[in-house]
Structure formats: C-alpha cells, structure tokens
C-alpha positions as CSV (number, residue, x, y, z in Angstrom):
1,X,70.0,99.6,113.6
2,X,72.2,98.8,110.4
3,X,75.1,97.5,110.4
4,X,78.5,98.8,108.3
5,X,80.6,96.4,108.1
6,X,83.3,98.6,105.9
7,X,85.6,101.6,105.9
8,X,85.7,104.4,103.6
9,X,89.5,105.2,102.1
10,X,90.7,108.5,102.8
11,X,90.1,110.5,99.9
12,X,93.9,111.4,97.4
13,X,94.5,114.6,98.4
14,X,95.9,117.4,95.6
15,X,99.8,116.9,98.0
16,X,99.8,112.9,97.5
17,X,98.7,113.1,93.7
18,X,101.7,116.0,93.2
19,X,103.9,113.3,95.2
20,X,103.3,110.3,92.8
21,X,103.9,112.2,89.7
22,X,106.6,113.9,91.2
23,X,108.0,110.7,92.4
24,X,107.9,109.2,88.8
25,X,109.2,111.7,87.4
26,X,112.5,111.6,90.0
27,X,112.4,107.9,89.3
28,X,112.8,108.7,85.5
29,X,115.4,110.7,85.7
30,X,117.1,108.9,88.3
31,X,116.7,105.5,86.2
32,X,118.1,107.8,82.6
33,X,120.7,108.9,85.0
34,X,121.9,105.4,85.7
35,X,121.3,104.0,82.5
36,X,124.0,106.6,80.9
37,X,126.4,106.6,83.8
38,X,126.9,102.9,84.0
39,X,129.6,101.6,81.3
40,X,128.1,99.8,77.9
41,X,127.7,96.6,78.6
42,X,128.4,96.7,82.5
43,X,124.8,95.9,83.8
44,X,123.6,92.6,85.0
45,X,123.4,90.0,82.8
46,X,123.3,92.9,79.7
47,X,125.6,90.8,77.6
48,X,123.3,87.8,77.3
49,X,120.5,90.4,76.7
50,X,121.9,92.4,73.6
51,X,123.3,89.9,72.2
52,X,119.9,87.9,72.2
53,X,117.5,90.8,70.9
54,X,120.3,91.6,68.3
55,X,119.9,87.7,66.6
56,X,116.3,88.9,66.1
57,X,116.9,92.5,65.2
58,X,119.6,90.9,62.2
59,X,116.8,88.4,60.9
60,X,117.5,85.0,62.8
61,X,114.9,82.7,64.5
62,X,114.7,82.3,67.8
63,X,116.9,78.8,68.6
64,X,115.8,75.9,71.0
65,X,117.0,76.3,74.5
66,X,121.1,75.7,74.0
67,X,121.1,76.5,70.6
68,X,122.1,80.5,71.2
69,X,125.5,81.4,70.9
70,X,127.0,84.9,70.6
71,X,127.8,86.8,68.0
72,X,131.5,87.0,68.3
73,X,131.9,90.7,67.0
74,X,129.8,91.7,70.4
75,X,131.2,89.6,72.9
76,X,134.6,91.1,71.9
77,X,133.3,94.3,73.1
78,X,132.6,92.9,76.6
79,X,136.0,93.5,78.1
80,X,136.5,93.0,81.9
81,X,137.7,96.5,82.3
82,X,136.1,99.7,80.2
83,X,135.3,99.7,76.6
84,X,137.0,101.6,73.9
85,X,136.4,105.3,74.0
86,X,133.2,106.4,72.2
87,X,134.8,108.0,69.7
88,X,136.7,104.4,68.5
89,X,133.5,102.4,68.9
90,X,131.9,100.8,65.9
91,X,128.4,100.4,64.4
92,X,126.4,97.5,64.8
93,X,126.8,96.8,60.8
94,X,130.5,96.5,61.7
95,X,131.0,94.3,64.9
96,X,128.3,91.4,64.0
97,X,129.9,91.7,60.1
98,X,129.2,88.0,58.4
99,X,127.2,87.0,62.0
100,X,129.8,84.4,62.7
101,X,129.0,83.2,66.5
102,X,131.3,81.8,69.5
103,X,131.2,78.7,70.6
104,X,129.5,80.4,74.2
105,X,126.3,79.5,74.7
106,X,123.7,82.4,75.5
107,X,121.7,81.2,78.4
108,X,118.6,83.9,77.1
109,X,117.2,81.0,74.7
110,X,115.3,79.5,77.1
111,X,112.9,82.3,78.0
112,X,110.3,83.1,75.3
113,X,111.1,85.5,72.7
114,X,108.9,88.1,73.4
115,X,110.9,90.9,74.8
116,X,113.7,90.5,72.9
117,X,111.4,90.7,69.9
118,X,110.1,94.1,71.1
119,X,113.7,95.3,71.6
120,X,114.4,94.4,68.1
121,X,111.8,96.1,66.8
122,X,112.9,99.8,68.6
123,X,116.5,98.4,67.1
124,X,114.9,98.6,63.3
125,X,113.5,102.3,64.7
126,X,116.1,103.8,65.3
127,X,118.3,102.2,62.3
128,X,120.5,100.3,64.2
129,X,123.1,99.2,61.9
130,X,124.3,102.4,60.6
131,X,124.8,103.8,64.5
132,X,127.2,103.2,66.8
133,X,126.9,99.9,69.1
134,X,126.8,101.7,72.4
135,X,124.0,103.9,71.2
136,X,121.8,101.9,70.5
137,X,122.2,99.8,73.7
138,X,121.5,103.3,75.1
139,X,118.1,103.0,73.2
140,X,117.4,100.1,74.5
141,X,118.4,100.6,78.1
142,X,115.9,103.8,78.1
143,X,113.4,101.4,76.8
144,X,113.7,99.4,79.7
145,X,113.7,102.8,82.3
146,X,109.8,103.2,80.2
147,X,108.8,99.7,81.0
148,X,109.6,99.9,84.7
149,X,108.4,104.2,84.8
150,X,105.3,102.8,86.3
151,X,106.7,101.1,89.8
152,X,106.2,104.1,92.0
153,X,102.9,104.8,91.0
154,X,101.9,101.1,91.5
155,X,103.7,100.6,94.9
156,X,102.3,104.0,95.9
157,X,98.6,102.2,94.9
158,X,99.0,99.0,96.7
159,X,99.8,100.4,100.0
160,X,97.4,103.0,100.0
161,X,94.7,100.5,99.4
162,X,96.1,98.1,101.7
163,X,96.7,100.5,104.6
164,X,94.1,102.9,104.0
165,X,97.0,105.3,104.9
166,X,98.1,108.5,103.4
167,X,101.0,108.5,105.3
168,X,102.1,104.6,104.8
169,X,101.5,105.5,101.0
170,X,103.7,108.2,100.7
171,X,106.8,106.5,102.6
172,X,106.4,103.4,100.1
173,X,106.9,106.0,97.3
174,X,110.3,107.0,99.3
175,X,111.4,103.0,99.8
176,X,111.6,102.9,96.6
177,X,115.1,104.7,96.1
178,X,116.2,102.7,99.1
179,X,116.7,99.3,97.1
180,X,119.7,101.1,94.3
181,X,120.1,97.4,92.3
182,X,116.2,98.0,91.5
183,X,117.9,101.5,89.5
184,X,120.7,98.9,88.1
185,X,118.9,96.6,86.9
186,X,115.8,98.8,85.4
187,X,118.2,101.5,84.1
188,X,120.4,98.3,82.3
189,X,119.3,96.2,79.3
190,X,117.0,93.4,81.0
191,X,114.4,91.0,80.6
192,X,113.3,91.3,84.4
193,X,112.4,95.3,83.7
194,X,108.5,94.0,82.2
195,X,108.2,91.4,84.2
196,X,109.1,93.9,87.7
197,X,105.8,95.8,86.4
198,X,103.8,92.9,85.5
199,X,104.3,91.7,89.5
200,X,103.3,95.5,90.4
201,X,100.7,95.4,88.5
202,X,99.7,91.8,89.8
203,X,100.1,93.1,93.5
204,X,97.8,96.5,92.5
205,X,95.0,94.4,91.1
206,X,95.1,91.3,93.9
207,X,95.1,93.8,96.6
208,X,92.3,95.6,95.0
209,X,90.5,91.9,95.0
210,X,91.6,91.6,98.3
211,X,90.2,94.3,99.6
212,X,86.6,94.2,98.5
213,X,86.6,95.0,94.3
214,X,84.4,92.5,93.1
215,X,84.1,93.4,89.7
216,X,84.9,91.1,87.1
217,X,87.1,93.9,85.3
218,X,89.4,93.8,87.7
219,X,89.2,89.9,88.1
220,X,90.7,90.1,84.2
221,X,93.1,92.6,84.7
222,X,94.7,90.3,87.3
223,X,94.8,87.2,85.1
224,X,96.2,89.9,82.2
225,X,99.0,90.5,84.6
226,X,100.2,87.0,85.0
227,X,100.1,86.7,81.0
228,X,102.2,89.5,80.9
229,X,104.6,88.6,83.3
230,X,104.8,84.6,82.1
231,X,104.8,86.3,78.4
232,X,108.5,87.0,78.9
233,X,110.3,84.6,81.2
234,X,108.5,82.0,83.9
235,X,109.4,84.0,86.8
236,X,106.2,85.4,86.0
237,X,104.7,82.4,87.8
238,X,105.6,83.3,91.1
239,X,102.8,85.9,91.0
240,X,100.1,82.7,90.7
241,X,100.2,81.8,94.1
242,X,99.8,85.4,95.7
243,X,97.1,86.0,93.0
244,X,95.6,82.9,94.0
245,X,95.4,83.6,97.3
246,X,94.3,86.8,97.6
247,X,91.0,85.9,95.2
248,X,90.2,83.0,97.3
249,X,90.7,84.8,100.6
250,X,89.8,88.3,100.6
251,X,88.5,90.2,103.5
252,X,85.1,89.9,104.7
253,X,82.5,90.9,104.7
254,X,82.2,91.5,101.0
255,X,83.9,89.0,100.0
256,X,82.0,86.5,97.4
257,X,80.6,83.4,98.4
258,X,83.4,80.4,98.0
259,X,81.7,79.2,94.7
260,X,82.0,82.9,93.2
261,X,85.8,82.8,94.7
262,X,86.6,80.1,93.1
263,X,85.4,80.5,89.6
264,X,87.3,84.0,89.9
265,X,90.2,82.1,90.7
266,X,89.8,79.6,87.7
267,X,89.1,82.7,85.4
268,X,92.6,84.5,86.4
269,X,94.7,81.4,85.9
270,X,92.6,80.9,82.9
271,X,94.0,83.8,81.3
272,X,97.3,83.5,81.4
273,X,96.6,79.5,80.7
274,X,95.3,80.5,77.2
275,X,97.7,83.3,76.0
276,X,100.8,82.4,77.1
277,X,100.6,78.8,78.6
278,X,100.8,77.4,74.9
279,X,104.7,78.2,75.4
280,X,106.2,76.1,78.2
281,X,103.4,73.1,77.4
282,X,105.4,73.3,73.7
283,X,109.0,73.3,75.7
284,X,107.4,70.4,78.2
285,X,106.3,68.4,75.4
286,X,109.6,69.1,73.5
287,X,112.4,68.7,76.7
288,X,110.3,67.3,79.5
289,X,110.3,70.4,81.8
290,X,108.5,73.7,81.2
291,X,112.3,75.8,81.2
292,X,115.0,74.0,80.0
293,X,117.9,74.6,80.9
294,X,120.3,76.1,78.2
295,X,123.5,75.0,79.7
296,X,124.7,70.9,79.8
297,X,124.0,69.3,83.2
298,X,127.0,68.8,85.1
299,X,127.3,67.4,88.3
300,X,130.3,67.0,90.8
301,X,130.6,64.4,93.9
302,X,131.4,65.2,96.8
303,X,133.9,63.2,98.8
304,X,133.0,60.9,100.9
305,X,132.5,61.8,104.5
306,X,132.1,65.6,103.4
307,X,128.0,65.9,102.3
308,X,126.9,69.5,102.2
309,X,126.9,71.4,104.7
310,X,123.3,73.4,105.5
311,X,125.6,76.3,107.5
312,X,128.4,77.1,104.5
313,X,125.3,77.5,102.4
314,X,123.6,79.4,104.8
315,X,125.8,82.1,105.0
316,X,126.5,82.2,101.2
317,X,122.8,82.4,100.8
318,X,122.1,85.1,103.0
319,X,125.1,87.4,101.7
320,X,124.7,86.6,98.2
321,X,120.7,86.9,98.1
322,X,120.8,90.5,100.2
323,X,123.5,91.8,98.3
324,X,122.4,91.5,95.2
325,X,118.6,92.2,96.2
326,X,119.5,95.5,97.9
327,X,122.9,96.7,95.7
328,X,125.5,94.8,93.9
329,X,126.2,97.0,91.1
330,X,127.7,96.4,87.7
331,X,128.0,92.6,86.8
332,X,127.3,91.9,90.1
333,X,131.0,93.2,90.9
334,X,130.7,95.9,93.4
335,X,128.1,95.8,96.3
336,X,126.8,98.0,98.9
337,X,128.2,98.5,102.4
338,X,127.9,95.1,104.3
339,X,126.5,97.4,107.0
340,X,124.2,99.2,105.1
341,X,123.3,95.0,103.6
342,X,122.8,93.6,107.0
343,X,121.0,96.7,108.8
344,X,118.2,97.0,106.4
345,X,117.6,93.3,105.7
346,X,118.0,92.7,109.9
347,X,115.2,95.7,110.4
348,X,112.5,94.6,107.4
349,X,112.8,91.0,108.8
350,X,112.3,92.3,112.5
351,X,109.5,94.6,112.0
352,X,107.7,92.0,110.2
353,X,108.2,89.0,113.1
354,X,107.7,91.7,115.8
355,X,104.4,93.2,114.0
356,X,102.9,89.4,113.8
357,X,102.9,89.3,117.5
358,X,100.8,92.4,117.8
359,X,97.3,92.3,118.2
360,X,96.9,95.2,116.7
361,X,98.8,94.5,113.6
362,X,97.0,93.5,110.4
363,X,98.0,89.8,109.9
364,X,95.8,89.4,107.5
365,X,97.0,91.8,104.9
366,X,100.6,90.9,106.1
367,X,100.2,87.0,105.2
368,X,98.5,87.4,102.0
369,X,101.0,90.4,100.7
370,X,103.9,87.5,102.1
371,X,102.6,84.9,99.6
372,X,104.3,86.5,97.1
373,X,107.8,87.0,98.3
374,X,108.0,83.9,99.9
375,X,107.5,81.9,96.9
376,X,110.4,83.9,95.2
377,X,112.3,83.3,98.1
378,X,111.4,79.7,98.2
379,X,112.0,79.3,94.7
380,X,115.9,80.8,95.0
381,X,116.4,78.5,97.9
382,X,115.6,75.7,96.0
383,X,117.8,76.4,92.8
384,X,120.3,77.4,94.8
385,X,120.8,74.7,96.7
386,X,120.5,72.1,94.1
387,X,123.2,74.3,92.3
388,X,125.4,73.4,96.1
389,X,124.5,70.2,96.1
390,X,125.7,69.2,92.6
391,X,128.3,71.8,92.2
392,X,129.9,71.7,95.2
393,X,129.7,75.5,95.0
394,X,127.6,78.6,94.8
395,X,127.5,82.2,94.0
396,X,124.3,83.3,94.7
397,X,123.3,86.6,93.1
398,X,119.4,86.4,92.6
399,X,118.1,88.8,94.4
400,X,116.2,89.9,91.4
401,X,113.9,87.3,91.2
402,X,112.4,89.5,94.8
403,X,111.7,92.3,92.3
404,X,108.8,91.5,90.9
405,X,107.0,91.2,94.6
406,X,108.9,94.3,95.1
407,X,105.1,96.5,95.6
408,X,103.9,93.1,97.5
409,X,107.1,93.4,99.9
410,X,106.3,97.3,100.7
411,X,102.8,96.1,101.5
412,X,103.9,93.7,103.9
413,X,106.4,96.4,105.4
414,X,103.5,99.0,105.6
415,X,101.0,96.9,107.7
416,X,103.6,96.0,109.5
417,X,104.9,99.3,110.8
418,X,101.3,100.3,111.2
419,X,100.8,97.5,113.4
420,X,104.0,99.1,115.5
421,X,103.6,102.5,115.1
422,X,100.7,103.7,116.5
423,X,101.7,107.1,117.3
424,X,100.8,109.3,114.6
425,X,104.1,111.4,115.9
426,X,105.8,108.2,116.1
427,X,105.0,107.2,112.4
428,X,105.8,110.6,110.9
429,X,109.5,110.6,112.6
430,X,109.7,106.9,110.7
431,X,108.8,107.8,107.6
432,X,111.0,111.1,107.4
433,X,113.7,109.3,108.5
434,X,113.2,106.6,105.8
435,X,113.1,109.6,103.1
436,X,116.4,111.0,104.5
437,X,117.9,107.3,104.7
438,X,116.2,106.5,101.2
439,X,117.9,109.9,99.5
440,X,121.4,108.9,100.9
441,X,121.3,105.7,99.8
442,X,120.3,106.6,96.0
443,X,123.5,109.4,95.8
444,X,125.5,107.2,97.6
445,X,124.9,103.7,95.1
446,X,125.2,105.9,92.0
447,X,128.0,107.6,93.6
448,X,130.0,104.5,94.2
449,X,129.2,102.7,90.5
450,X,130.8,106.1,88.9
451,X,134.0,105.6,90.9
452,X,134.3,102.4,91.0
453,X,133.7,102.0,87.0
454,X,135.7,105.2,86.4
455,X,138.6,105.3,89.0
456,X,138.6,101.6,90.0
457,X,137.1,102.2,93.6
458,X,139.9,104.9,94.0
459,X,137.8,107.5,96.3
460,X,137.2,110.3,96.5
461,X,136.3,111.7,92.9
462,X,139.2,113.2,90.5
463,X,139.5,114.9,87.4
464,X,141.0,111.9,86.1
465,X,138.0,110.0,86.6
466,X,135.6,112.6,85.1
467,X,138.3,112.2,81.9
468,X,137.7,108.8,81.6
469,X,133.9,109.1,82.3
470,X,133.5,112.1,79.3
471,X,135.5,109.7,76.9
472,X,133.3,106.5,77.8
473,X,129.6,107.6,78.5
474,X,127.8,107.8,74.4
475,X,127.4,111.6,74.4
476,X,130.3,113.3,76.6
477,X,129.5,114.8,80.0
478,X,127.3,117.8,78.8
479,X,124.2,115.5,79.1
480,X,125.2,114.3,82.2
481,X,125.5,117.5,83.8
482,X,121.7,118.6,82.6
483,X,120.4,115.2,83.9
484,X,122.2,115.4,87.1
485,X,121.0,119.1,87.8
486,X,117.5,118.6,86.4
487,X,117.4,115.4,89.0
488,X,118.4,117.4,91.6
489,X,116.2,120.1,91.3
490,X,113.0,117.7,90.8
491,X,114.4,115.6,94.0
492,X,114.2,118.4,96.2
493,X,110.6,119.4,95.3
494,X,109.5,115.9,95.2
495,X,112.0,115.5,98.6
496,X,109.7,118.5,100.1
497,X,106.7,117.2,99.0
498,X,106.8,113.7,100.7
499,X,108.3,115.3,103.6
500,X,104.7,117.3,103.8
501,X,102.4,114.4,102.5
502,X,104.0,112.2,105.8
503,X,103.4,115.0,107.9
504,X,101.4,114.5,111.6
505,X,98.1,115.2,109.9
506,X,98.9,113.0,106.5
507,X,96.0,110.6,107.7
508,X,93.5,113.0,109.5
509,X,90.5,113.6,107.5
510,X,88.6,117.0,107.3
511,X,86.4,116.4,109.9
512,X,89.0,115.7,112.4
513,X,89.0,111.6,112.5
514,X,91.6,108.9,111.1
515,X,91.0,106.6,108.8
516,X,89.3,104.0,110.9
517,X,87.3,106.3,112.3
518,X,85.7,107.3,108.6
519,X,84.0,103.7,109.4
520,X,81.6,105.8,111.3
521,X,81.2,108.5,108.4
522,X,79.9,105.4,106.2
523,X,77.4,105.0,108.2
524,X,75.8,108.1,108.2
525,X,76.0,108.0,104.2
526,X,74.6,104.6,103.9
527,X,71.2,103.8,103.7
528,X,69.5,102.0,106.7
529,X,70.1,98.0,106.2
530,X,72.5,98.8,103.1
531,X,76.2,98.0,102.4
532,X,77.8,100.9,100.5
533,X,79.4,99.6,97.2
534,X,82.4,97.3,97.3
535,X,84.4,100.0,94.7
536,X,83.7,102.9,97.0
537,X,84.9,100.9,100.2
538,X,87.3,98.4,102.1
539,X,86.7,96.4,104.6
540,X,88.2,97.0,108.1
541,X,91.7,95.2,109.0
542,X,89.9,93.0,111.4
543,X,87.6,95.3,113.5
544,X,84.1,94.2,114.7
545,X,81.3,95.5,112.4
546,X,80.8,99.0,113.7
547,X,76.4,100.0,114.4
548,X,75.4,103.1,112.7
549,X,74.5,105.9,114.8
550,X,73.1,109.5,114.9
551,X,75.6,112.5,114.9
552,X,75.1,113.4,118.4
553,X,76.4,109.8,119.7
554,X,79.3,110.4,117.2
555,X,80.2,113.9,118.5
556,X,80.2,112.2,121.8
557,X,81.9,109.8,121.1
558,X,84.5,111.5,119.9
559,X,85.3,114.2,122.5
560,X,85.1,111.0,125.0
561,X,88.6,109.3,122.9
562,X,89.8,113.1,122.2
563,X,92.8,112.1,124.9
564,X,96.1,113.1,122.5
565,X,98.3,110.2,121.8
566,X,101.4,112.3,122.7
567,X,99.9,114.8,125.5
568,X,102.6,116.7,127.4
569,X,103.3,115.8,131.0
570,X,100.9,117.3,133.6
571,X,100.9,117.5,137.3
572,X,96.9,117.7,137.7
573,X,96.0,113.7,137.3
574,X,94.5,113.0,133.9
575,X,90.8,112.2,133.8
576,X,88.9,109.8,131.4
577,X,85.6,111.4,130.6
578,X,83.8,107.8,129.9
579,X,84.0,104.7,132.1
C-alpha cells in the first residue's frame, strides 16, 4: 500500500479569478481615489519624500546621511492648513528658482537613492518644471498606487496556498480595505509603497517554499525579493528572518534534506548580499552603523528618582502603533475611531492566542507566517523605547513598518480562524461579515479625511466643503465624481462577487469533499510507491500520512462521515453508521 503523504490544492475556480482581478481593480481605483482627495502635500511623511526625489530630478547628488536639506521654495508650500487654490499654485521651475535650501534637515538621505531616483525619472517624463507643483506630485503619487497595485493579488496568493482554502482566500482579498492607512500611505508619495510589495512578494514566494516548491526558481525569486525591498530602505531586512525561516523549516514530507535547506537558505541571503548589500557595508564603513541616522544625537536625563516608566510607554505604544497601523490619516493628524482601533487589534490578537490552543489549528503555518511581523514589531519596540529612554518622550506613529508583513499577517489570521471555525456555515457568516465590516470601514476612512481636510472635522458634509475641495484637488471635482461613481459601480460587482466566492460551498470540490479530503483524490492519481510532484501539491497542516485506497473504501468512507456539520434538530436519536 503507498503512502501519500500530500494534499492536492483546490483547483482557482473562474468566481475566485474574477474576484482577484476585480479586487485589484477596486483597489486601484480606491487608491487613485485617495491619492487625489487627500490635500498636496498632506500624506505621511510626503514632504521629506518630494522634496528628496526633486534634488535628483533638478540634477543634484545624492548627499551623505545629514547632508539633505529642503529646498526652501517647497517647504513654503507645506502649510499646516490647506494649500493655495490650484489655480494660484506655481510650477516646479518657479518654487525651487536658484535651489537655495533651509537650514531643515531631510531625514530621506539616509535610505539609498533608489526610489527617489525612479521618481525623478517619471518627473523628467512628464516635464516637470514647466507644470504645476501639485501635478506632478499627483504623478508621482499615482506612481506609487502602480507600485503597490499588486497587494491583493499577492495576499489573495499567500493565503490560498497557505490555507488551501477558497474561502479563507477570498476574505484576505476583503481584509484588505479593512486597514484604510494601507490606502494613505500607498495612495501618498512614499518610499514604503515598493518596499509593501517587496514583503508581499517575499511572503508569496516563502510560503510557496514553505509549502513544498522545491524549485530553485522560486528559491531566487525569494532572495530577489529581499534585494528589492533592502534596494530602497533597510526595512527591507525584516523580511530576512521570515524568509529564513520558512526555507529552513518547511513542512514535511517534501521538504529537502537539512544540507539542501541550508544551501537554499545561504543562496537567498546571497542575493540580496550581492546586489544591494554593497550599500549599507559602504555606510558601515563610512559611519559605523549600516543607517545612519540623519538627525544629531541628542539625549535628555531624566531626573533623578524618576527612571522610565515601562507602563507610560506601554500605553503610548500600544495607541500610537495601532493607530497609525490601522488609520491615522493625513500627517498622522486625524485617526480612526478609538473603538473601531481597539476592537480590531483586541479581536486579531485573540483569535491568534485562542487558535494556538487548538489542536486543530495549524501552528505551524501560524509561527512561521508570525516570524515576520514580530520582527517588525520587535524592531518598533526597540527604537521606540530607546527614543523614551533618551528623550524622555515619545510619539509613536510606525505602524507602517507592519506593512510590509501585511500578506504575512493575513496568513497568520487565516490559519488562525480556520483553526476556530470549523463550521463551513460558521466560516461563511465570518467572512461576509468581514466584507460588510471591511466596505464600511473604506467609505468611512475616506469619508472622514475629506471632512476633516475640507471642513476641519465639521460633520456632516456641506457645500462649503465641496467649494473648498473643487478649488484644492489639481483638476476640480468633475474627476472626482467619475472616479467615485466608477468605484462604486466596480465595488458592488467585486462586493457581489466575494460575497459568492465565500459562499457555504466556496471550499467543496466537484466531487463532493473539502480540501483535506482531496488528500484521498491524490492517491488515486498517484502512482503506487510514488509522491506526486512538489509543484502540483502541499503538504497537510499536520495530518498523519493518509494510505491509498480503492474507490469503493473511499465511497464508504465517505457516506460513513456524511453526518452534516449543522444538521437540524431531530427527535429520532442520531445514529453513527461506523463504530
């Protein structure tokens, strides 16, 4: 008798391929939407990020770390309150004039130059200095909206593979809209927006690794990834440990022996060691630390009998880091709902501490996809309190630095409400409520960054603050009004379509059986004493190698378990046909 020690992956149906373009698409728009709606130079951090692809785009060099100050005809443009109306707004030509700089130091120098290079070059495309200032940081932001286009389709990917799930896939596509600063800070002129991909990219590729690809193709991909990432800022290292990880511990059986593990290990640090690693050994060698910092060191003392204290940080911490992971929109001015904060950071954290108790959970997939966030997280918590300690203060707003392990996150999510929801009722009720929850958040996050950018948190909308909107935005309102009803049409197909692909039946496959049941439809394909291909399979969460056997034991077999998860009540006593 043979033995299969694999699952099959539910085939992509035509409904789940229609909901991941679909979704893309809505994420576009939604992105294009928020990228023209949000005031010039109002995103996070956008200041620091023109200003810094604009030195390059004029014909300067790229400075040592502290040696980048802004050009004083933009930061005159970056006004607490709104901008001058579009109309009054100058060209590039005319606000940088002889390039004279402030004395402020942009903080941007001490990332590589590499994507403030590539938004130089679409400044030279589209003429830059002859147009007005605010258009081309339009250009620039819709770059950005390109470079992250990609996310749904990658989160979509991980999961699938991960869970094996149709279902789980298509609600990761929904959680998506649920996290608005991801819109913010995608849709706003940012050196993050490659670097987001690159992790979901890193976490499509390890989780392909982890789950039985042994190709070598793949293996180089991954290591690609981290280049790509550590190409444009060293938060691209916290994807090294969760790649490492999940090369050197993937699930067995088909994973390699350790010597093959490791040597694909060596080979994806190896890549980005040899394209990008040239970079921060130059900075080490030049400043003694791989990132310098671009601002002076300054310290404060505390007084004495008054150290630190672990609980006042606490609380800062854990406000400041879910605020600005889930919304906090603007320059980090105006932030979601402390409700709406502490309810969905409460529930991800629960589900994932009540799914590791479950035997039926996947821990396995749930602590490798972990790897990754937690190093971000570990890494905030470290900067953050060395800020505390030497500041004697601290405004933490880094929630970012969790986007990149954003696909990696909705992994860990997914196995573990699989490992909680075992209904397939039960699951479909979750998910469709996460696609209503995920829609209301998304109009409600774009909703309050119109009013409070345009009527100063004054609710609810007025004609007054659709004046000031149509005089602000580059192009008037008539744009706006197609994007918003173009969304909204695309949103309710897309809306309809997840709302189908979650459905009871999402992960019931044609002959009647769920995923881990397809085990059994391996081993009718395979060969006697052979292991189907590793690309054509995935290795069960962490289920006892299953015997092959002839269709008449499986039709058995199957009417034996055919009891229904959610039977109606019943006054006759229910009956198992098997012992």
């Amino acid at each position: 008798m043979s033995v299969v020690p694999a699952t099959v992956r539910p085939r992509v149906t035509r409904t789940e391929l229609l909901a991941v373009v679909g979704t893309t698409l809505l994420f576009g728009l939604l992105l294009t939407t928020w990228a023209y709606v949000t005031p010039p130079l109002h995103g996070p951090d956008e200041l620091a990020n023109v200003d810094a692809a604009l030195h390059l785009a004029i014909g300067q060099a790229w400075p040592a770390a502290g040696d980048l100050h802004y050009i004083q005809g933009l930061i005159s443009q970056n006004v607490p309150a709104l901008p001058p109306a579009a109309a009054d707004r100058g060209s590039i030509a005319a606000i940088v004039g002889d390039g004279s700089v402030n004395e402020l130091v942009n903080p941007m120098s001490q990332h590589p130059p590499t994507y403030f290079l590539g938004q130089a070059v679409v400044a030279h495309l589209i003429d830059f200095t002859t147009r007005r200032w605010d258009v081309v940081l339009l250009a620039m932001r819709l770059v950005d909206v390109l470079l992250v286009l990609p996310l749904p389709a990658l989160v979509w990917a991980s999961v699938r593979r991960a869970t094996r799930s149709r279902r789980a896939g298509a609600a990761a596509l929904a959680a998506v809209f649920a996290v608005p600063q991801l819109a913010q800070l995608g849709s706003s002129v940012s050196a993050w927006a490659p670097v987001i991909t690159a992790g979901a990219l890193a976490t499509w590729l390890a989780v392909r690794v982890f789950t039985g690809d042994r190709s070598w193709w793949t293996v180089l991909a991954l290591g690609g990834s981290l280049a790509v990432g550590t190409a444009v800022m060293a938060a691209g290292f916290l994807a090294v440990p969760f790649a490492i990880v999940a090369v050197l511990a993937p699930r067995a059986p088909l994973a390699p022996s350790w010597p093959g593990r490791v040597l694909r290990a060596v080979v994806v640090l190896a890549v980005p060691a040899v394209t990008t690693g040239w970079w921060y050994a130059r900075q080490f060698v030049r400043t003694g630390t791989p990132q310098p910092q671009a601002f002076p060191t300054a310290t404060a003392t505390w007084p004495v009998g008054e150290p630190p204290a672990p609980t006042q940080f606490a609380g800062t911490f854990w406000n400041g880091l879910s605020e600005s992971f889930w919304g906090r929109f603007g320059r980090y001015e105006w932030p979601l709902s402390s409700v709406v904060v502490d309810t969905a950071t409460v529930v991800a954290l629960a589900a994932v501490v009540w799914a590791a108790t479950r035997r039926g959970a996947d821990r396995r997939t749930m602590l490798v996809a972990g790897v990754f966030p937690a190093t971000a997280l570990l890494v905030v918590l470290g900067r953050d309190w060395a800020t505390y300690a030497g500041h004697m203060s601290v405004a933490v707003t880094q929630g970012r630095f969790l986007f990149p392990a954003l696909a990696a996150l909705l992994v860990l999510q997914a196995a573990a409400w699989s490992g909680l929801l075992r209904h397939p009722s039960t699951a479909t009720r979750f998910a469709r409520c996460l696609l209503v929850v995920a829609a209301l958040v998304a109009i409600g996050a774009i909703g309050l960054l119109a009013v409070a950018s345009y009527q100063a948190l004054q609710f609810p909308p007025s004609t007054a603050g659709l004046s000031t909107m149509a005089i602000t935005v580059p192009y008037g309102l008539k744009p706006l009004a197609l994007l918003v009803a173009v969304t909204g049409v695309v949103a309710v197909v897309v809306g309809a379509t997840l709302w189908r692909a979650v459905g009871p039946t999402a992960d019931v496959l044609r002959d009647g059986s769920g995923p881990d049941d397809d085990r059994v439809a391996v081993a009718h394909r395979a060969a006697p004493g052979t292991v189907p291909a590793a690309h054509d399979v995935v290795p069960a969460h962490d289920h006892e190698p299953v015997p092959a056997h002839d269709h008449e034991t499986e039709d058995a077999d199957r009417a034996a378990d055919a009891v229904p998860l959610d039977s109606p009540p019943t006054d006759a006593p229910t009956q198992r046909n098997h012992p």
